[in-house]
Amino acid sequence: MDKKSRIFQIDNIKCILIFLVVFGHLCEQMPFKSSRFLYLLIYSFHMPAFAFISGYCCKKTTKEILISKYFYPYIVFQTCYIAFAKYILHETIKFQYTTPYWILWYLLALFLWNIVISIFSDTEKILKCILIIGCIIALLVGYIDTVSYYLSLSRILVMFPFFVSGYYLKIRNFQIFKPDERKTNILPKFLTLLCVVLVSCILYLDQHKIQASWAYHSLPYHELQYSIWNRAFFLIISVIFITFLCMFIPNKNMGIITSIGQNTIGIFLLHGFIIRYLTYKNILQTLPLPQLSIILLSIIIILACSSKPAIILLKPLIMLPVKRK
């Protein structure tokens, strides 16, 4: 997105989401009072929101560029993460590329989602059909036992509708962003806020009955003993929070927040190494005041991974040079 047409609200939302990614991963390793609820709340919407934003920012391009932009870094970081786990963390793991390592499923998802979008035309009818079929598949795929971690197909299929919906709204020129530049009725904002409070209360009150793994969308229903209705519930929560972010996050340059939002890929790819190593060394479990430590550590990791040295280091690893026709 060029500077003149850049929507700062998207950058600000991405900054919030990447903070939640790091914070959520630390919550797994640094349990504290209310961490279960916060983890459940974060995972109920943060990756679908990222998929939606990615869809809105999607531009049709050649398969060569898609390979360079998404598949190449997937191969590079799949190799790096497995090597790191094998030789540094001393895990029993083999080099393979059909089951994405931990967070890397999202790179493979972006590659496949963009491929699908590039195949079909941008007509309203076609995109609506893709969206409807995608929603049906997202719900029914949980009944197929063979669709799980292999190629991260389950996650990719379940979250695909969010990517398509973001792309569809951009193509149809819906003014979902730039809230500072349009008049917004107070009623939709109030109802959205009310829904956010309501679902947050439900998650808080039922946090011991709900498994956070249900929100991963990685496994078939029977393996985690949940149902199509549980998945539908989480997808609805994602829609509510995405709407909330689009309505309430300001569309203005917010300095370091906006800057971080413009460099989320580096944070996403690098923070895993830091968290895995700190966990391996049992450092996270020994930090005092976990509520405060987890916030400070999240900020430090984000700032380190979005710094200029990190960006320079990452550049040859996240984009294979391709001559544009």
C-alpha positions as a Markdown table, in Angstrom:
| # | Residue | x | y | z |
|---|---|---|---|---|
| 1 | Met | 0.0 | 0.0 | 0.0 |
| 2 | Asp | 1.6 | 3.3 | -1.1 |
| 3 | Lys | 2.0 | 6.2 | 1.3 |
| 4 | Lys | -0.6 | 8.4 | -0.4 |
| 5 | Ser | -3.4 | 5.8 | -0.2 |
| 6 | Arg | -2.3 | 4.2 | 3.1 |
| 7 | Ile | -5.0 | 3.8 | 5.6 |
| 8 | Phe | -3.4 | 4.3 | 9.0 |
| 9 | Gln | -6.3 | 2.6 | 10.7 |
| 10 | Ile | -5.2 | -0.7 | 9.2 |
| 11 | Asp | -1.7 | -0.2 | 10.5 |
| 12 | Asn | -3.1 | 0.6 | 14.0 |
| 13 | Ile | -5.3 | -2.4 | 14.0 |
| 14 | Lys | -2.4 | -4.6 | 12.9 |
| 15 | Cys | -0.3 | -3.2 | 15.8 |
| 16 | Ile | -3.0 | -4.2 | 18.2 |
| 17 | Leu | -3.3 | -7.7 | 16.7 |
| 18 | Ile | 0.4 | -8.4 | 16.6 |
| 19 | Phe | 0.6 | -7.4 | 20.3 |
| 20 | Leu | -2.1 | -9.9 | 21.0 |
| 21 | Val | -0.2 | -12.5 | 19.1 |
| 22 | Val | 2.9 | -12.1 | 21.2 |
| 23 | Phe | 0.9 | -11.5 | 24.4 |
| 24 | Gly | -1.2 | -14.6 | 23.8 |
| 25 | His | 1.9 | -16.8 | 23.2 |
| 26 | Leu | 3.4 | -15.6 | 26.4 |
| 27 | Cys | 0.2 | -16.3 | 28.3 |
| 28 | Glu | 0.7 | -20.0 | 27.4 |
| 29 | Gln | 4.1 | -19.9 | 29.2 |
| 30 | Met | 3.4 | -17.4 | 32.0 |
| 31 | Pro | 0.1 | -18.3 | 33.6 |
| 32 | Phe | -1.4 | -15.8 | 36.1 |
| 33 | Lys | -4.8 | -14.9 | 37.4 |
| 34 | Ser | -7.2 | -14.3 | 34.5 |
| 35 | Ser | -4.6 | -15.5 | 32.0 |
| 36 | Arg | -6.9 | -18.3 | 30.9 |
| 37 | Phe | -9.7 | -15.9 | 30.1 |
| 38 | Leu | -7.4 | -13.4 | 28.3 |
| 39 | Tyr | -5.9 | -16.2 | 26.3 |
| 40 | Leu | -9.4 | -17.5 | 25.3 |
| 41 | Leu | -10.5 | -14.0 | 24.4 |
| 42 | Ile | -7.5 | -13.3 | 22.3 |
| 43 | Tyr | -7.7 | -16.6 | 20.4 |
| 44 | Ser | -11.4 | -16.1 | 19.7 |
| 45 | Phe | -10.7 | -13.4 | 17.2 |
| 46 | His | -7.1 | -12.2 | 16.6 |
| 47 | Met | -6.2 | -14.5 | 13.7 |
| 48 | Pro | -9.5 | -14.2 | 11.9 |
| 49 | Ala | -9.0 | -10.4 | 12.2 |
| 50 | Phe | -5.6 | -10.7 | 10.6 |
| 51 | Ala | -7.1 | -12.8 | 7.8 |
| 52 | Phe | -9.7 | -10.1 | 7.2 |
| 53 | Ile | -7.1 | -7.4 | 7.1 |
| 54 | Ser | -5.0 | -9.5 | 4.8 |
| 55 | Gly | -7.9 | -10.0 | 2.5 |
| 56 | Tyr | -8.7 | -6.3 | 2.4 |
| 57 | Cys | -5.1 | -5.5 | 1.5 |
| 58 | Cys | -4.9 | -8.3 | -1.1 |
| 59 | Lys | -4.1 | -7.3 | -4.7 |
| 60 | Lys | -4.2 | -9.7 | -7.6 |
| 61 | Thr | -0.7 | -10.4 | -8.9 |
| 62 | Thr | 1.3 | -13.1 | -10.7 |
| 63 | Lys | 1.9 | -16.6 | -9.2 |
| 64 | Glu | 5.7 | -15.8 | -9.3 |
| 65 | Ile | 5.2 | -12.9 | -7.0 |
| 66 | Leu | 3.0 | -14.9 | -4.7 |
| 67 | Ile | 5.6 | -17.6 | -4.5 |
| 68 | Ser | 8.3 | -15.0 | -3.7 |
| 69 | Lys | 6.1 | -13.2 | -1.1 |
| 70 | Tyr | 4.6 | -16.1 | 0.7 |
| 71 | Phe | 5.8 | -19.6 | -0.3 |
| 72 | Tyr | 9.5 | -18.7 | -0.3 |
| 73 | Pro | 9.5 | -17.3 | 3.3 |
| 74 | Tyr | 7.4 | -20.3 | 4.4 |
| 75 | Ile | 10.2 | -22.7 | 3.1 |
| 76 | Val | 12.9 | -20.5 | 4.6 |
| 77 | Phe | 11.4 | -20.1 | 8.1 |
| 78 | Gln | 10.1 | -23.7 | 8.2 |
| 79 | Thr | 13.7 | -24.7 | 7.7 |
| 80 | Cys | 14.9 | -22.2 | 10.3 |
| 81 | Tyr | 12.3 | -23.1 | 12.9 |
| 82 | Ile | 12.8 | -26.8 | 12.6 |
| 83 | Ala | 16.6 | -26.4 | 12.7 |
| 84 | Phe | 16.2 | -24.1 | 15.8 |
| 85 | Ala | 14.0 | -26.7 | 17.5 |
| 86 | Lys | 16.3 | -29.6 | 16.6 |
| 87 | Tyr | 19.7 | -28.2 | 17.3 |
| 88 | Ile | 19.1 | -25.4 | 19.9 |
| 89 | Leu | 16.0 | -26.7 | 21.8 |
| 90 | His | 17.0 | -30.3 | 21.3 |
| 91 | Glu | 13.6 | -31.4 | 20.2 |
| 92 | Thr | 13.0 | -34.7 | 18.4 |
| 93 | Ile | 11.8 | -33.3 | 15.1 |
| 94 | Lys | 12.4 | -34.0 | 11.4 |
| 95 | Phe | 12.7 | -31.6 | 8.5 |
| 96 | Gln | 9.5 | -31.6 | 6.6 |
| 97 | Tyr | 7.3 | -29.0 | 4.8 |
| 98 | Thr | 3.8 | -30.5 | 4.7 |
| 99 | Thr | 2.9 | -29.6 | 8.3 |
| 100 | Pro | 3.7 | -26.0 | 9.1 |
| 101 | Tyr | 5.7 | -25.4 | 12.3 |
| 102 | Trp | 3.6 | -23.6 | 14.9 |
| 103 | Ile | 2.9 | -20.1 | 13.6 |
| 104 | Leu | 4.0 | -20.7 | 10.0 |
| 105 | Trp | 0.6 | -22.0 | 9.0 |
| 106 | Tyr | -0.4 | -18.4 | 8.3 |
| 107 | Leu | 2.3 | -17.9 | 5.6 |
| 108 | Leu | 1.0 | -21.0 | 3.8 |
| 109 | Ala | -2.6 | -19.8 | 4.3 |
| 110 | Leu | -1.8 | -16.4 | 2.7 |
| 111 | Phe | -0.2 | -18.2 | -0.2 |
| 112 | Leu | -3.2 | -20.5 | -0.9 |
| 113 | Trp | -5.8 | -17.8 | -0.2 |
| 114 | Asn | -4.1 | -15.4 | -2.7 |
| 115 | Ile | -3.9 | -18.2 | -5.2 |
| 116 | Val | -7.6 | -18.8 | -5.0 |
| 117 | Ile | -8.4 | -15.1 | -5.3 |
| 118 | Ser | -6.2 | -14.8 | -8.4 |
| 119 | Ile | -8.0 | -17.6 | -10.1 |
| 120 | Phe | -11.5 | -16.2 | -10.0 |
| 121 | Ser | -12.9 | -12.9 | -11.4 |
| 122 | Asp | -13.8 | -10.0 | -9.1 |
| 123 | Thr | -17.5 | -9.9 | -10.0 |
| 124 | Glu | -19.9 | -9.6 | -7.1 |
| 125 | Lys | -21.7 | -12.8 | -7.9 |
| 126 | Ile | -18.5 | -14.9 | -8.0 |
| 127 | Leu | -17.1 | -13.4 | -4.8 |
| 128 | Lys | -20.4 | -13.9 | -3.0 |
| 129 | Cys | -20.5 | -17.5 | -4.1 |
| 130 | Ile | -16.9 | -18.1 | -2.9 |
| 131 | Leu | -17.8 | -16.5 | 0.5 |
| 132 | Ile | -21.0 | -18.6 | 1.0 |
| 133 | Ile | -19.3 | -21.8 | -0.1 |
| 134 | Gly | -16.3 | -20.9 | 2.1 |
| 135 | Cys | -18.6 | -20.4 | 5.2 |
| 136 | Ile | -20.3 | -23.8 | 4.6 |
| 137 | Ile | -16.9 | -25.6 | 4.2 |
| 138 | Ala | -15.6 | -23.8 | 7.4 |
| 139 | Leu | -18.4 | -25.4 | 9.4 |
| 140 | Leu | -18.6 | -28.8 | 7.7 |
| 141 | Val | -14.9 | -29.5 | 7.5 |
| 142 | Gly | -14.9 | -30.3 | 11.2 |
| 143 | Tyr | -16.6 | -33.5 | 10.4 |
| 144 | Ile | -13.8 | -34.8 | 8.2 |
| 145 | Asp | -11.3 | -36.7 | 10.4 |
| 146 | Thr | -8.4 | -36.4 | 7.8 |
| 147 | Val | -8.4 | -32.6 | 7.7 |
| 148 | Ser | -6.3 | -31.3 | 10.6 |
| 149 | Tyr | -2.6 | -30.3 | 10.9 |
| 150 | Tyr | -1.5 | -31.6 | 7.5 |
| 151 | Leu | -0.9 | -28.5 | 5.4 |
| 152 | Ser | -2.9 | -26.7 | 8.2 |
| 153 | Leu | -5.9 | -27.4 | 6.0 |
| 154 | Ser | -8.4 | -27.1 | 8.8 |
| 155 | Arg | -7.3 | -23.6 | 9.9 |
| 156 | Ile | -6.8 | -22.5 | 6.3 |
| 157 | Leu | -10.3 | -23.5 | 5.3 |
| 158 | Val | -12.0 | -22.2 | 8.5 |
| 159 | Met | -10.5 | -18.8 | 8.3 |
| 160 | Phe | -10.7 | -18.4 | 4.5 |
| 161 | Pro | -14.1 | -16.7 | 4.7 |
| 162 | Phe | -12.6 | -13.9 | 6.7 |
| 163 | Phe | -10.0 | -13.3 | 4.0 |
| 164 | Val | -12.6 | -13.4 | 1.2 |
| 165 | Ser | -14.9 | -11.0 | 3.1 |
| 166 | Gly | -12.1 | -8.5 | 3.5 |
| 167 | Tyr | -11.3 | -8.7 | -0.2 |
| 168 | Tyr | -14.9 | -8.5 | -1.2 |
| 169 | Leu | -15.6 | -5.4 | 0.9 |
| 170 | Lys | -12.6 | -3.7 | -0.7 |
| 171 | Ile | -13.6 | -4.6 | -4.2 |
| 172 | Arg | -17.2 | -3.3 | -3.5 |
| 173 | Asn | -15.7 | -0.1 | -2.0 |
| 174 | Phe | -17.5 | -0.5 | 1.4 |
| 175 | Gln | -16.3 | 2.3 | 3.7 |
| 176 | Ile | -15.4 | -0.1 | 6.6 |
| 177 | Phe | -12.3 | 1.9 | 7.5 |
| 178 | Lys | -11.5 | 5.6 | 7.8 |
| 179 | Pro | -14.1 | 6.2 | 10.6 |
| 180 | Asp | -12.7 | 9.7 | 11.1 |
| 181 | Glu | -13.7 | 10.6 | 7.5 |
| 182 | Arg | -17.3 | 9.5 | 7.6 |
| 183 | Lys | -20.3 | 10.1 | 9.8 |
| 184 | Thr | -21.0 | 7.1 | 11.9 |
| 185 | Asn | -24.4 | 6.6 | 13.5 |
| 186 | Ile | -24.0 | 6.2 | 17.2 |
| 187 | Leu | -26.4 | 3.2 | 17.3 |
| 188 | Pro | -24.2 | 0.7 | 15.3 |
| 189 | Lys | -21.3 | 1.7 | 17.6 |
| 190 | Phe | -23.3 | 1.2 | 20.7 |
| 191 | Leu | -24.7 | -2.2 | 19.5 |
| 192 | Thr | -21.2 | -3.4 | 18.5 |
| 193 | Leu | -19.8 | -2.4 | 21.9 |
| 194 | Leu | -22.7 | -4.1 | 23.6 |
| 195 | Cys | -22.0 | -7.3 | 21.7 |
| 196 | Val | -18.3 | -7.2 | 22.6 |
| 197 | Val | -19.1 | -6.8 | 26.3 |
| 198 | Leu | -21.7 | -9.6 | 26.1 |
| 199 | Val | -19.5 | -12.2 | 24.4 |
| 200 | Ser | -16.6 | -11.2 | 26.7 |
| 201 | Cys | -18.8 | -11.9 | 29.7 |
| 202 | Ile | -19.9 | -15.3 | 28.2 |
| 203 | Leu | -16.3 | -16.3 | 27.7 |
| 204 | Tyr | -15.4 | -15.1 | 31.2 |
| 205 | Leu | -18.2 | -16.9 | 32.9 |
| 206 | Asp | -17.8 | -20.1 | 30.9 |
| 207 | Gln | -14.0 | -20.1 | 30.6 |
| 208 | His | -13.6 | -23.4 | 32.4 |
| 209 | Lys | -16.2 | -25.1 | 30.2 |
| 210 | Ile | -14.6 | -23.8 | 26.9 |
| 211 | Gln | -11.3 | -25.1 | 25.6 |
| 212 | Ala | -9.1 | -22.5 | 24.0 |
| 213 | Ser | -8.1 | -25.1 | 21.5 |
| 214 | Trp | -11.6 | -24.9 | 20.0 |
| 215 | Ala | -10.6 | -21.5 | 18.7 |
| 216 | Tyr | -7.5 | -22.8 | 16.9 |
| 217 | His | -9.8 | -24.5 | 14.3 |
| 218 | Ser | -7.0 | -27.0 | 13.8 |
| 219 | Leu | -8.7 | -30.4 | 14.5 |
| 220 | Pro | -12.0 | -32.2 | 13.7 |
| 221 | Tyr | -14.8 | -31.9 | 16.1 |
| 222 | His | -14.6 | -35.3 | 17.7 |
| 223 | Glu | -11.0 | -35.0 | 18.7 |
| 224 | Leu | -11.7 | -32.0 | 20.9 |
| 225 | Gln | -15.2 | -33.0 | 21.9 |
| 226 | Tyr | -16.9 | -29.9 | 20.5 |
| 227 | Ser | -19.5 | -29.3 | 17.8 |
| 228 | Ile | -20.4 | -27.2 | 14.8 |
| 229 | Trp | -22.3 | -24.9 | 17.1 |
| 230 | Asn | -19.1 | -24.2 | 19.1 |
| 231 | Arg | -17.2 | -23.3 | 15.9 |
| 232 | Ala | -20.1 | -21.1 | 14.7 |
| 233 | Phe | -20.0 | -19.3 | 18.0 |
| 234 | Phe | -16.3 | -18.5 | 17.7 |
| 235 | Leu | -16.8 | -17.4 | 14.1 |
| 236 | Ile | -19.5 | -15.0 | 15.2 |
| 237 | Ile | -17.3 | -13.7 | 18.0 |
| 238 | Ser | -14.6 | -13.0 | 15.4 |
| 239 | Val | -17.1 | -11.0 | 13.3 |
| 240 | Ile | -18.1 | -9.0 | 16.3 |
| 241 | Phe | -14.6 | -8.1 | 17.3 |
| 242 | Ile | -13.5 | -7.3 | 13.7 |
| 243 | Thr | -16.5 | -4.9 | 13.4 |
| 244 | Phe | -15.5 | -3.4 | 16.7 |
| 245 | Leu | -11.9 | -2.8 | 15.5 |
| 246 | Cys | -13.1 | -1.2 | 12.3 |
| 247 | Met | -15.5 | 1.1 | 14.1 |
| 248 | Phe | -13.3 | 2.2 | 17.1 |
| 249 | Ile | -9.7 | 2.3 | 16.1 |
| 250 | Pro | -8.7 | 5.8 | 14.8 |
| 251 | Asn | -7.6 | 6.4 | 11.3 |
| 252 | Lys | -4.6 | 8.6 | 12.0 |
| 253 | Asn | -0.8 | 8.3 | 12.3 |
| 254 | Met | -0.2 | 7.3 | 15.9 |
| 255 | Gly | 3.6 | 7.4 | 15.7 |
| 256 | Ile | 5.2 | 4.2 | 16.9 |
| 257 | Ile | 1.9 | 2.3 | 17.0 |
| 258 | Thr | 1.4 | 3.0 | 13.3 |
| 259 | Ser | 5.0 | 2.2 | 12.5 |
| 260 | Ile | 4.8 | -1.1 | 14.3 |
| 261 | Gly | 1.7 | -1.9 | 12.4 |
| 262 | Gln | 3.6 | -1.4 | 9.1 |
| 263 | Asn | 6.2 | -4.0 | 10.1 |
| 264 | Thr | 4.2 | -6.8 | 11.6 |
| 265 | Ile | 5.6 | -9.6 | 9.4 |
| 266 | Gly | 9.0 | -9.3 | 11.1 |
| 267 | Ile | 7.5 | -9.5 | 14.5 |
| 268 | Phe | 5.3 | -12.4 | 13.5 |
| 269 | Leu | 8.2 | -14.4 | 12.1 |
| 270 | Leu | 10.9 | -13.6 | 14.8 |
| 271 | His | 9.0 | -13.5 | 18.1 |
| 272 | Gly | 8.6 | -17.3 | 18.0 |
| 273 | Phe | 12.4 | -17.9 | 18.3 |
| 274 | Ile | 12.6 | -15.6 | 21.4 |
| 275 | Ile | 9.6 | -17.1 | 23.2 |
| 276 | Arg | 10.6 | -20.7 | 22.4 |
| 277 | Tyr | 14.2 | -20.0 | 23.7 |
| 278 | Leu | 13.1 | -18.2 | 26.9 |
| 279 | Thr | 10.7 | -21.1 | 27.5 |
| 280 | Tyr | 13.5 | -23.7 | 26.9 |
| 281 | Lys | 15.7 | -21.9 | 29.4 |
| 282 | Asn | 12.8 | -21.7 | 32.0 |
| 283 | Ile | 13.2 | -17.9 | 32.2 |
| 284 | Leu | 9.6 | -17.0 | 31.6 |
| 285 | Gln | 8.3 | -19.2 | 34.5 |
| 286 | Thr | 10.6 | -17.5 | 37.0 |
| 287 | Leu | 9.9 | -13.9 | 36.2 |
| 288 | Pro | 8.3 | -12.0 | 39.1 |
| 289 | Leu | 4.9 | -10.2 | 38.8 |
| 290 | Pro | 3.8 | -12.1 | 35.8 |
| 291 | Gln | 0.9 | -9.7 | 35.0 |
| 292 | Leu | 3.4 | -6.8 | 34.6 |
| 293 | Ser | 6.2 | -8.9 | 33.2 |
| 294 | Ile | 4.2 | -10.3 | 30.4 |
| 295 | Ile | 3.1 | -6.8 | 29.2 |
| 296 | Leu | 6.7 | -5.4 | 29.4 |
| 297 | Leu | 8.2 | -8.5 | 27.7 |
| 298 | Ser | 5.6 | -8.3 | 24.9 |
| 299 | Ile | 6.5 | -4.7 | 24.3 |
| 300 | Ile | 10.3 | -5.4 | 24.3 |
| 301 | Ile | 9.9 | -8.3 | 21.9 |
| 302 | Ile | 7.8 | -6.2 | 19.5 |
| 303 | Leu | 10.2 | -3.3 | 19.6 |
| 304 | Ala | 13.2 | -5.6 | 19.1 |
| 305 | Cys | 11.6 | -7.5 | 16.2 |
| 306 | Ser | 10.4 | -4.4 | 14.4 |
| 307 | Ser | 13.7 | -2.5 | 14.8 |
| 308 | Lys | 15.8 | -1.4 | 11.8 |
| 309 | Pro | 18.5 | -4.1 | 12.3 |
| 310 | Ala | 15.7 | -6.8 | 12.4 |
| 311 | Ile | 14.1 | -5.4 | 9.3 |
| 312 | Ile | 17.5 | -5.4 | 7.5 |
| 313 | Leu | 18.2 | -8.9 | 8.6 |
| 314 | Leu | 14.8 | -10.2 | 7.5 |
| 315 | Lys | 14.7 | -8.6 | 4.1 |
| 316 | Pro | 16.5 | -11.3 | 2.1 |
| 317 | Leu | 14.6 | -14.0 | 4.0 |
| 318 | Ile | 11.0 | -12.8 | 3.5 |
| 319 | Met | 11.0 | -11.8 | -0.2 |
| 320 | Leu | 12.7 | -13.5 | -3.1 |
| 321 | Pro | 13.5 | -10.9 | -5.8 |
| 322 | Val | 11.2 | -11.2 | -8.8 |
| 323 | Lys | 11.2 | -9.1 | -11.9 |
| 324 | Arg | 7.8 | -7.6 | -12.3 |
| 325 | Lys | 6.5 | -7.7 | -15.8 |
